[in-house]
Every structure is written in C-alpha cells, then in structure tokens.
CSV table of C-alpha atoms in Angstrom, one decimal:
chain,number,residue,atom,x,y,z
A,189,MET,CA,94.3,-4.5,-12.1
A,190,LYS,CA,92.2,-1.2,-13.1
A,191,GLN,CA,95.1,0.8,-14.2
A,192,LYS,CA,96.6,-2.4,-17.3
A,193,ILE,CA,95.1,-0.5,-20.0
A,194,ILE,CA,95.9,-3.2,-22.3
A,195,LEU,CA,94.0,-5.9,-20.2
A,196,ARG,CA,90.8,-3.3,-20.2
A,197,VAL,CA,90.9,-2.9,-23.6
A,198,ILE,CA,91.3,-6.6,-24.6
A,199,SER,CA,88.7,-7.6,-22.1
A,200,LYS,CA,86.4,-5.2,-23.4
A,201,PHE,CA,86.8,-6.8,-26.9
A,202,LEU,CA,86.3,-10.0,-25.7
A,203,ILE,CA,83.5,-9.6,-23.2
A,204,PRO,CA,80.7,-9.5,-26.1
A,205,TYR,CA,82.2,-12.5,-28.3
A,206,ILE,CA,82.1,-14.6,-24.6
A,207,LEU,CA,78.6,-13.9,-24.6
A,208,LEU,CA,77.8,-14.3,-28.3
A,209,PHE,CA,79.2,-17.7,-27.9
A,210,ALA,CA,77.6,-18.8,-24.6
A,211,LEU,CA,73.9,-17.8,-26.3
A,212,TYR,CA,75.3,-19.9,-29.1
A,213,VAL,CA,76.4,-22.8,-27.0
A,214,GLN,CA,72.9,-22.2,-25.7
A,215,TRP,CA,70.6,-22.2,-28.3
A,216,HIS,CA,72.9,-24.8,-30.8
A,217,GLY,CA,73.1,-27.4,-28.0
A,218,ASP,CA,70.3,-29.6,-30.0
A,219,PHE,CA,72.9,-29.9,-32.9
A,220,GLY,CA,76.1,-29.7,-31.4
A,221,PRO,CA,78.1,-30.3,-28.6
A,222,GLY,CA,77.7,-27.9,-25.8
A,223,GLY,CA,74.2,-27.0,-23.7
A,224,GLY,CA,72.9,-25.5,-20.7
A,225,PHE,CA,75.2,-26.3,-18.5
A,226,GLN,CA,78.4,-25.1,-20.7
A,227,ALA,CA,76.7,-22.1,-21.9
A,228,GLY,CA,75.9,-21.4,-18.2
A,229,VAL,CA,79.8,-21.7,-17.3
A,230,ILE,CA,81.1,-19.5,-20.6
A,231,PHE,CA,78.5,-16.8,-20.0
A,232,ALA,CA,79.6,-16.1,-16.1
A,233,ALA,CA,83.4,-16.5,-17.6
A,234,GLY,CA,82.5,-13.3,-18.9
A,235,PHE,CA,81.2,-11.7,-16.4
A,236,ILE,CA,84.0,-13.1,-14.2
A,237,LEU,CA,87.0,-11.3,-17.0
A,238,TYR,CA,84.7,-8.2,-16.0
A,239,ALA,CA,84.5,-8.4,-12.5
A,240,ILE,CA,88.6,-9.7,-12.7
A,241,ILE,CA,88.9,-6.4,-14.8
A,242,PHE,CA,87.0,-3.5,-13.1
A,243,GLY,CA,86.4,-5.1,-10.3
A,244,VAL,CA,83.3,-6.4,-8.1
A,245,ASP,CA,81.7,-3.3,-7.6
A,246,THR,CA,81.2,-2.4,-11.0
A,247,VAL,CA,79.8,-5.8,-12.4
A,248,ARG,CA,77.2,-5.6,-9.1
A,249,VAL,CA,76.1,-2.2,-11.1
A,250,VAL,CA,75.7,-3.9,-14.4
A,251,ILE,CA,74.2,-7.1,-12.3
A,252,PRO,CA,73.2,-6.5,-8.8
A,253,ALA,CA,72.8,-9.0,-6.3
A,254,VAL,CA,69.1,-9.6,-6.1
A,255,VAL,CA,69.0,-9.9,-9.8
A,256,THR,CA,71.6,-12.8,-9.7
A,257,ARG,CA,69.6,-14.2,-7.0
A,258,LEU,CA,66.3,-14.0,-8.6
A,259,LEU,CA,67.5,-15.6,-11.8
A,260,LEU,CA,69.4,-18.2,-9.7
A,261,VAL,CA,65.8,-19.0,-8.3
A,262,PHE,CA,64.3,-18.6,-11.3
A,263,GLY,CA,66.1,-21.2,-13.4
A,264,VAL,CA,65.5,-23.7,-11.3
A,265,LEU,CA,61.7,-23.0,-11.2
A,266,LEU,CA,61.7,-23.2,-14.6
A,267,TYR,CA,63.3,-26.7,-15.1
A,268,SER,CA,60.7,-27.9,-12.4
A,269,GLY,CA,57.9,-25.8,-13.9
A,270,VAL,CA,58.2,-27.6,-17.0
A,271,GLY,CA,58.1,-31.0,-15.5
A,272,VAL,CA,54.9,-29.7,-13.7
A,273,ALA,CA,53.5,-28.3,-17.0
A,274,GLY,CA,53.9,-32.3,-18.4
A,275,ILE,CA,51.7,-33.2,-15.4
A,276,ILE,CA,49.1,-30.6,-15.9
A,277,LEU,CA,48.7,-31.3,-19.6
A,278,GLY,CA,48.4,-35.0,-18.6
A,279,GLY,CA,51.5,-36.6,-18.5
A,280,ASN,CA,54.7,-37.8,-16.1
A,281,TYR,CA,56.3,-35.6,-14.4
A,282,LEU,CA,59.2,-33.8,-17.0
A,283,ASP,CA,57.1,-35.6,-19.9
A,284,TYR,CA,58.0,-33.6,-22.9
A,285,ASN,CA,55.7,-35.0,-25.1
A,286,VAL,CA,52.6,-33.5,-24.2
A,287,LEU,CA,53.8,-29.9,-24.8
A,288,ALA,CA,52.6,-29.9,-28.0
A,289,HIS,CA,50.6,-31.5,-30.3
A,290,GLU,CA,53.6,-33.9,-32.2
A,291,PRO,CA,55.4,-35.4,-29.5
A,292,THR,CA,58.4,-34.5,-31.3
A,293,HIS,CA,57.6,-30.5,-30.9
A,294,GLY,CA,57.2,-31.3,-27.4
A,295,GLN,CA,60.5,-32.8,-26.9
A,296,HIS,CA,61.8,-30.1,-28.5
A,297,TYR,CA,60.2,-27.3,-26.3
A,298,GLY,CA,60.4,-29.0,-23.1
A,299,ILE,CA,64.6,-29.2,-24.3
A,300,LEU,CA,64.9,-25.8,-25.0
A,301,LEU,CA,63.1,-24.3,-21.9
A,302,VAL,CA,64.6,-27.1,-19.4
A,303,GLU,CA,68.3,-26.4,-20.8
A,304,LEU,CA,67.6,-22.6,-20.6
A,305,GLY,CA,66.6,-23.4,-16.8
A,306,VAL,CA,69.8,-25.4,-16.6
A,307,GLY,CA,71.9,-22.2,-18.1
A,308,ILE,CA,70.2,-19.4,-16.2
A,309,THR,CA,71.0,-21.1,-12.7
A,310,VAL,CA,74.3,-22.3,-13.8
A,311,ALA,CA,75.6,-19.0,-15.2
A,312,SER,CA,74.1,-16.7,-12.1
A,313,ALA,CA,75.4,-19.6,-9.3
A,314,MET,CA,78.5,-19.0,-10.8
A,315,ILE,CA,78.1,-15.3,-10.5
A,316,THR,CA,77.0,-15.6,-6.8
A,317,ILE,CA,79.9,-17.5,-5.7
A,318,PHE,CA,82.3,-15.4,-7.7
A,319,CYS,CA,81.3,-12.1,-6.5
A,320,THR,CA,80.8,-13.4,-3.0
A,321,PHE,CA,84.2,-14.7,-2.9
A,322,ALA,CA,85.8,-12.1,-4.7
A,323,GLY,CA,84.1,-9.5,-2.6
A,324,ARG,CA,84.9,-9.8,0.5
A,325,GLY,CA,88.6,-8.6,0.2
A,326,PRO,CA,91.8,-9.9,2.5
A,327,GLU,CA,90.3,-11.1,5.3
A,328,ASP,CA,90.7,-7.7,8.1
A,329,PRO,CA,92.8,-9.3,10.8
A,330,GLU,CA,90.9,-7.1,13.9
A,331,GLU,CA,87.7,-8.7,12.7
A,332,GLU,CA,86.0,-11.8,13.9
A,333,VAL,CA,86.3,-14.3,12.0
R,132,MET,CA,99.4,-35.8,-17.0
R,133,GLY,CA,101.2,-38.0,-14.4
R,134,MET,CA,104.2,-35.2,-14.5
R,135,ILE,CA,101.6,-32.3,-14.0
R,136,ALA,CA,100.2,-34.3,-10.7
R,137,ILE,CA,103.4,-35.0,-9.5
R,138,ALA,CA,104.5,-31.6,-9.7
R,139,ILE,CA,101.2,-30.7,-8.0
R,140,ALA,CA,102.1,-32.7,-5.1
R,141,ARG,CA,105.7,-31.1,-4.9
R,142,ILE,CA,105.5,-27.2,-5.4
R,143,HIS,CA,104.7,-25.4,-2.5
R,144,ASN,CA,103.6,-22.4,-3.9
R,145,LEU,CA,100.0,-22.4,-3.7
R,146,PHE,CA,99.4,-19.9,-7.2
R,147,ALA,CA,101.4,-22.9,-9.5
R,148,VAL,CA,99.8,-25.2,-8.2
R,149,VAL,CA,96.7,-23.7,-9.4
R,150,MET,CA,97.6,-23.1,-12.5
R,151,LEU,CA,98.7,-26.6,-12.9
R,152,THR,CA,95.6,-28.1,-11.8
R,153,GLY,CA,94.0,-25.8,-14.8
R,154,ILE,CA,96.5,-27.2,-17.2
R,155,PHE,CA,95.9,-30.8,-15.9
R,156,SER,CA,92.3,-30.1,-16.3
R,157,LEU,CA,92.7,-28.8,-20.2
R,158,LEU,CA,94.7,-31.9,-20.3
R,159,GLY,CA,91.9,-33.7,-19.3
R,160,ALA,CA,89.5,-32.0,-22.1
R,161,ALA,CA,92.1,-33.0,-24.6
R,162,ALA,CA,91.6,-36.6,-23.6
R,163,TYR,CA,87.7,-36.7,-23.5
R,164,VAL,CA,88.4,-35.2,-27.0
R,165,ILE,CA,90.5,-37.9,-28.1
R,166,MET,CA,87.8,-40.1,-26.9
R,167,ASP,CA,85.2,-38.5,-28.8
R,168,ALA,CA,83.3,-37.3,-25.9
R,169,VAL,CA,83.1,-33.4,-27.1
R,170,ASP,CA,80.6,-32.5,-24.7
R,171,VAL,CA,82.2,-33.6,-21.7
R,172,ALA,CA,85.5,-32.4,-22.9
R,173,PHE,CA,83.5,-28.9,-23.3
R,174,THR,CA,82.4,-29.3,-19.8
R,175,GLU,CA,85.4,-30.2,-18.7
R,176,ALA,CA,87.4,-27.3,-20.0
R,177,ALA,CA,84.9,-25.0,-19.4
R,178,VAL,CA,84.3,-25.7,-15.8
R,179,GLY,CA,87.9,-27.5,-14.5
R,180,ALA,CA,90.3,-25.5,-16.7
R,181,GLY,CA,88.3,-22.0,-16.6
R,182,ILE,CA,86.0,-21.4,-13.0
R,183,SER,CA,87.1,-23.9,-10.9
R,184,THR,CA,90.6,-22.1,-11.3
R,185,VAL,CA,89.3,-18.7,-11.2
R,186,LEU,CA,87.5,-19.9,-7.9
R,187,MET,CA,90.5,-21.3,-6.4
R,188,LEU,CA,92.2,-17.5,-7.4
R,189,GLY,CA,90.2,-16.4,-5.4
R,190,THR,CA,90.4,-18.0,-2.7
R,191,LEU,CA,94.1,-17.8,-3.0
R,192,ALA,CA,93.6,-13.9,-2.9
R,193,LEU,CA,91.8,-14.5,0.4
R,194,THR,CA,94.2,-15.9,2.2
R,195,THR,CA,97.7,-16.8,1.4
R,196,SER,CA,99.4,-18.5,-2.1
R,197,GLU,CA,102.6,-19.9,-0.2
R,198,GLU,CA,102.0,-23.3,1.7
R,199,LYS,CA,102.7,-23.3,5.0
R,200,PRO,CA,105.4,-25.9,5.8
R,201,SER,CA,104.1,-29.1,7.7
R,202,PRO,CA,106.3,-30.9,10.1
R,203,LYS,CA,107.7,-33.9,8.8
R,204,LYS,CA,104.6,-36.4,9.2
R,205,ASN,CA,105.1,-40.2,8.4
R,206,VAL,CA,106.0,-39.9,4.8
R,207,VAL,CA,106.3,-43.6,4.5
R,208,GLY,CA,102.9,-44.5,5.9
R,209,ALA,CA,101.4,-42.6,3.4
R,210,LEU,CA,103.2,-43.9,0.5
R,211,ILE,CA,102.3,-47.6,1.3
R,212,VAL,CA,98.6,-46.4,1.7
R,213,VAL,CA,98.9,-45.0,-1.7
R,214,THR,CA,100.9,-47.3,-3.1
R,215,ILE,CA,98.1,-50.3,-2.2
R,216,THR,CA,95.0,-47.6,-3.4
R,217,GLY,CA,96.6,-47.4,-6.7
R,218,ALA,CA,97.4,-50.7,-7.0
R,219,VAL,CA,94.0,-52.2,-6.7
R,220,LEU,CA,92.4,-49.6,-8.4
R,221,ILE,CA,94.7,-50.5,-11.5
R,222,TYR,CA,93.5,-54.5,-10.6
R,223,GLY,CA,90.2,-53.2,-10.9
R,224,THR,CA,90.5,-52.3,-14.2
R,225,LEU,CA,92.1,-55.2,-15.8
R,226,ASP,CA,88.4,-56.5,-15.8
R,227,MET,CA,86.9,-54.0,-17.6
R,228,PRO,CA,85.9,-54.3,-21.1
R,229,HIS,CA,88.3,-52.6,-23.6
R,230,TYR,CA,87.7,-49.2,-25.2
R,231,GLY,CA,85.3,-49.2,-27.6
R,232,ASP,CA,84.2,-52.9,-27.6
R,233,PRO,CA,80.6,-52.6,-28.8
R,234,LEU,CA,80.1,-55.8,-26.4
R,235,ALA,CA,80.8,-54.0,-23.6
R,236,PRO,CA,77.5,-54.1,-20.8
R,237,VAL,CA,77.1,-50.4,-20.9
R,238,HIS,CA,76.3,-51.0,-24.8
R,239,GLN,CA,73.9,-53.5,-24.2
R,240,HIS,CA,71.5,-51.6,-22.0
R,241,VAL,CA,69.8,-48.4,-22.9
R,242,ALA,CA,72.7,-47.2,-25.3
R,243,ASP,CA,71.0,-49.3,-28.2
R,244,ARG,CA,67.8,-47.7,-27.9
R,245,TYR,CA,69.1,-44.3,-27.2
R,246,ILE,CA,71.3,-44.5,-30.2
R,247,GLY,CA,68.5,-46.0,-32.4
R,248,GLN,CA,65.3,-44.4,-31.5
R,249,SER,CA,66.3,-40.7,-30.0
R,250,GLY,CA,65.9,-39.8,-33.6
R,251,THR,CA,62.3,-40.8,-33.9
R,252,GLU,CA,61.3,-40.4,-30.7
R,253,VAL,CA,63.0,-36.9,-29.2
R,254,GLY,CA,64.3,-35.6,-32.6
R,255,LEU,CA,67.5,-34.1,-32.0
R,256,PRO,CA,70.4,-34.8,-34.0
R,257,ASN,CA,72.9,-34.6,-30.7
R,258,VAL,CA,72.1,-37.6,-28.9
R,259,VAL,CA,73.7,-36.6,-25.9
R,260,THR,CA,71.3,-33.5,-25.4
R,261,SER,CA,68.5,-36.1,-26.0
R,262,VAL,CA,69.6,-38.3,-23.0
R,263,LEU,CA,70.4,-35.6,-20.4
R,264,ALA,CA,67.9,-33.3,-21.1
R,265,SER,CA,64.8,-36.1,-22.1
R,266,TYR,CA,65.8,-39.3,-21.0
R,267,ARG,CA,67.8,-38.4,-18.4
R,268,GLY,CA,65.6,-35.2,-17.1
R,269,TYR,CA,65.4,-36.4,-13.7
R,270,ASP,CA,69.4,-36.6,-13.3
R,271,THR,CA,69.5,-33.1,-15.0
R,272,LEU,CA,67.2,-31.6,-12.6
R,273,GLY,CA,69.6,-33.0,-9.7
R,274,GLU,CA,72.4,-31.3,-10.9
R,275,THR,CA,70.7,-28.2,-11.4
R,276,TYR,CA,69.7,-28.3,-8.0
R,277,VAL,CA,72.9,-29.5,-6.9
R,278,ILE,CA,74.2,-26.1,-8.5
R,279,PHE,CA,71.6,-24.0,-6.7
R,280,ILE,CA,72.4,-25.6,-3.6
R,281,ALA,CA,76.1,-24.8,-3.5
R,282,ALA,CA,75.3,-21.3,-4.3
R,283,ILE,CA,72.8,-21.1,-2.1
R,284,GLY,CA,75.4,-22.5,0.7
R,285,VAL,CA,78.2,-20.0,-0.5
R,286,LEU,CA,75.5,-17.3,0.3
R,287,ALA,CA,74.7,-18.5,3.7
R,288,ILE,CA,78.4,-19.1,4.8
R,289,LEU,CA,80.1,-16.0,3.0
R,290,GLY,CA,77.2,-13.4,1.5
R,291,ARG,CA,75.8,-12.4,4.5
R,292,VAL,CA,75.5,-8.4,3.9
R,293,ARG,CA,78.2,-7.1,6.1
R,294,PHE,CA,77.3,-3.7,7.8
R,295,PRO,CA,80.4,-1.7,8.7
R,296,ARG,CA,81.3,-2.9,12.9
R,297,ARG,CA,81.5,0.0,15.1
R,298,ARG,CA,84.4,-0.1,17.6
R,299,GLU,CA,83.5,-0.3,21.3
R,300,GLU,CA,84.8,3.1,22.1
R,301,ASP,CA,82.9,5.0,19.2
R,302,ILE,CA,79.8,3.5,20.8
R,303,ALA,CA,80.7,4.6,24.2
R,304,GLU,CA,81.2,7.8,22.6
R,305,ASP,CA,77.7,7.5,20.9
R,306,ASP,CA,76.0,6.8,24.6
R,307,ALA,CA,78.2,9.4,26.3
R,308,GLN,CA,76.7,12.3,23.9
R,309,LYS,CA,73.6,11.0,24.2
R,310,THR,CA,70.6,12.8,26.2
R,311,PRO,CA,68.8,10.7,29.0
R,312,ASP,CA,65.7,11.1,26.9
R,313,GLU,CA,67.5,9.3,23.8
R,314,THR,CA,68.8,6.8,26.1
R,315,ALA,CA,65.3,5.8,27.4
R,316,ARG,CA,63.9,5.6,24.2
R,317,GLU,CA,66.2,3.4,23.0
R,318,THR,CA,65.8,1.4,25.6
R,319,GLY,CA,62.1,0.8,25.2
R,320,ALA,CA,61.1,3.1,28.1
C-alpha cells in the first residue's frame, strides 16, 4: 500500500490525532468513559495504521521490537509495583489509601499509575502481536512449517 | 445483528466475514451505548471492531481469504443441537430480572456501596473507573496479565528471530570450499 498517495497523506494527518485521543482517554479516564485499556488499544491502533500504510519495517524503526517488549513488561511491573508499594507503606496489596497522606489522594495516584500500567501493557501487546503477525509475510511453501 | 450473524455463517468469502464481524461488534457497541454502558461500548468498539478485525485481516494475509468448501456433513444434527442450545439459553433468560429493575440481585449486593460511597472513598467522578482500578484492582491486574501472557504466547510461537535459511547445496558448497584446516577448527579439534 506504499504507492497509494491519498492513504499516505490522510493517515499522516490522522495518526497524531489518534495518538492524542489515546492520551486523552488515558488521562481523562477518571472523569469520563475510558481508561487504560481503551487508551492502550487506541494508541496501538495509531501505530498499526502506520504499519498497514507504510509497512511493518518502518514502524520497527519508530518503535523497535526491543522497546515494545520492554514496555510490555514495564506496564505489568508498574501495576504490580503499585501493589507492592502499598505493602511497603503499611497497607495491603493494591491498597492505594496509604500512597499519600489523604486516602482519596492516594486512591487518585494509585488509579492513575495502575491505569498507566494497563495502558502501556495493552498498547505494546497489541503492537507486538500485530507486528509479529504482519511481519511474517505470506508463508514460503518451501519452508518448514 | 441477527441478519449479520446469519450472513457470517453463510458467506464463504472470509474477507467479507471479517468485515461483517467488525460491523457486528460495532452494532454491539451501539447496543451498549443504548443501555448506558459507555465504558463497555468504548472497549467493544476499540477491541471488537478495531483491533480484532485488523488481527483477523493480518491472519487472512498470511493464509487465504476463501473458505475451503467442506464436504457435506450432518447438517440436520448440527441444526438440532444449535436449536436446543438456543432454546435452553432463552429459557434461562426468562428467570432474569427485567432490565433496569432496581430490586435485581445484582443491585442488592455491593452496587449500593459503589454508587453511594465511591465519591468519598475513592473520590473519582467516574464510578466505573473506581470499581475497575480500585475496588476490583485484583481483577484488572489479572486482565493485564492475560493481555501480557497473550503477547508473550504470540512472541513465543511466531516471534522468533528468523535467520535466512541456508539451502542444503549451499552448505555443501561451503564445505567443499573450506580448507581441511577450517573444517578441523569447526569440529572443535
């Protein structure tokens, strides 16, 4: 699809807004519909659109495979780490009340970090899955299965 | 939605089927919006209509977009099983409380506390986020692990780094060109 100039130009217009909308959904999830899961998917959709139009190899220049794999782990660790931080600060696992002086502030920080962890994991998981699928190309009949 | 489901079952062109499943998910999202479940609708639209359609298309690009005509099987038997299962499911819904019934069991348990207390306990305007990330933090943690494991699984199966495979004759040619000295070194002498 590299030769379709309309798709190339339009997608270049769209992708920044997709990523911006994903960030809005991520950080605004406390107040409106949305949250880490949806934001992660939308964020990944921006990259996947880019991969469909410009090819998987081009996306891998923007965000190399190592980076998505590290982020994949980082998101899960961030979520779990918030839980462990609750234990260290004297509460139960995933108890956000102890994260700040005010319980509601602690809840706020905890939810923000946890949602960020979910968003990072989901986004990098989706990008990883798509790129591994699409990066294979049609199966070579000579190759072993 | 029913018509689309029938079309998905009948059509043999898999590309059309993938597109129809995307439309099905989008209609599902619209249904959730009608039922005021905006967060669920959002997820359904993003995951069901968006990502999964793209992943299915990616799979089609790897395989083929035309279903193989299967030999005639026992269609009547399958129809009977499906009809019975559907009838049992519909019979099961007869006992369910009406939509929006405030006395439904689901509203009697913890929902009261979530709606009444989450403003003071958690302090977020969006109760859904409070429930997901705070009251039900363990569940969301588990979901995140599911996504993580899914990605790990795909990587483990498909994501190995592929070296260009050398053909047998190339290897033989290389061996022939090697001096005995090199061969000895390679075998670890």
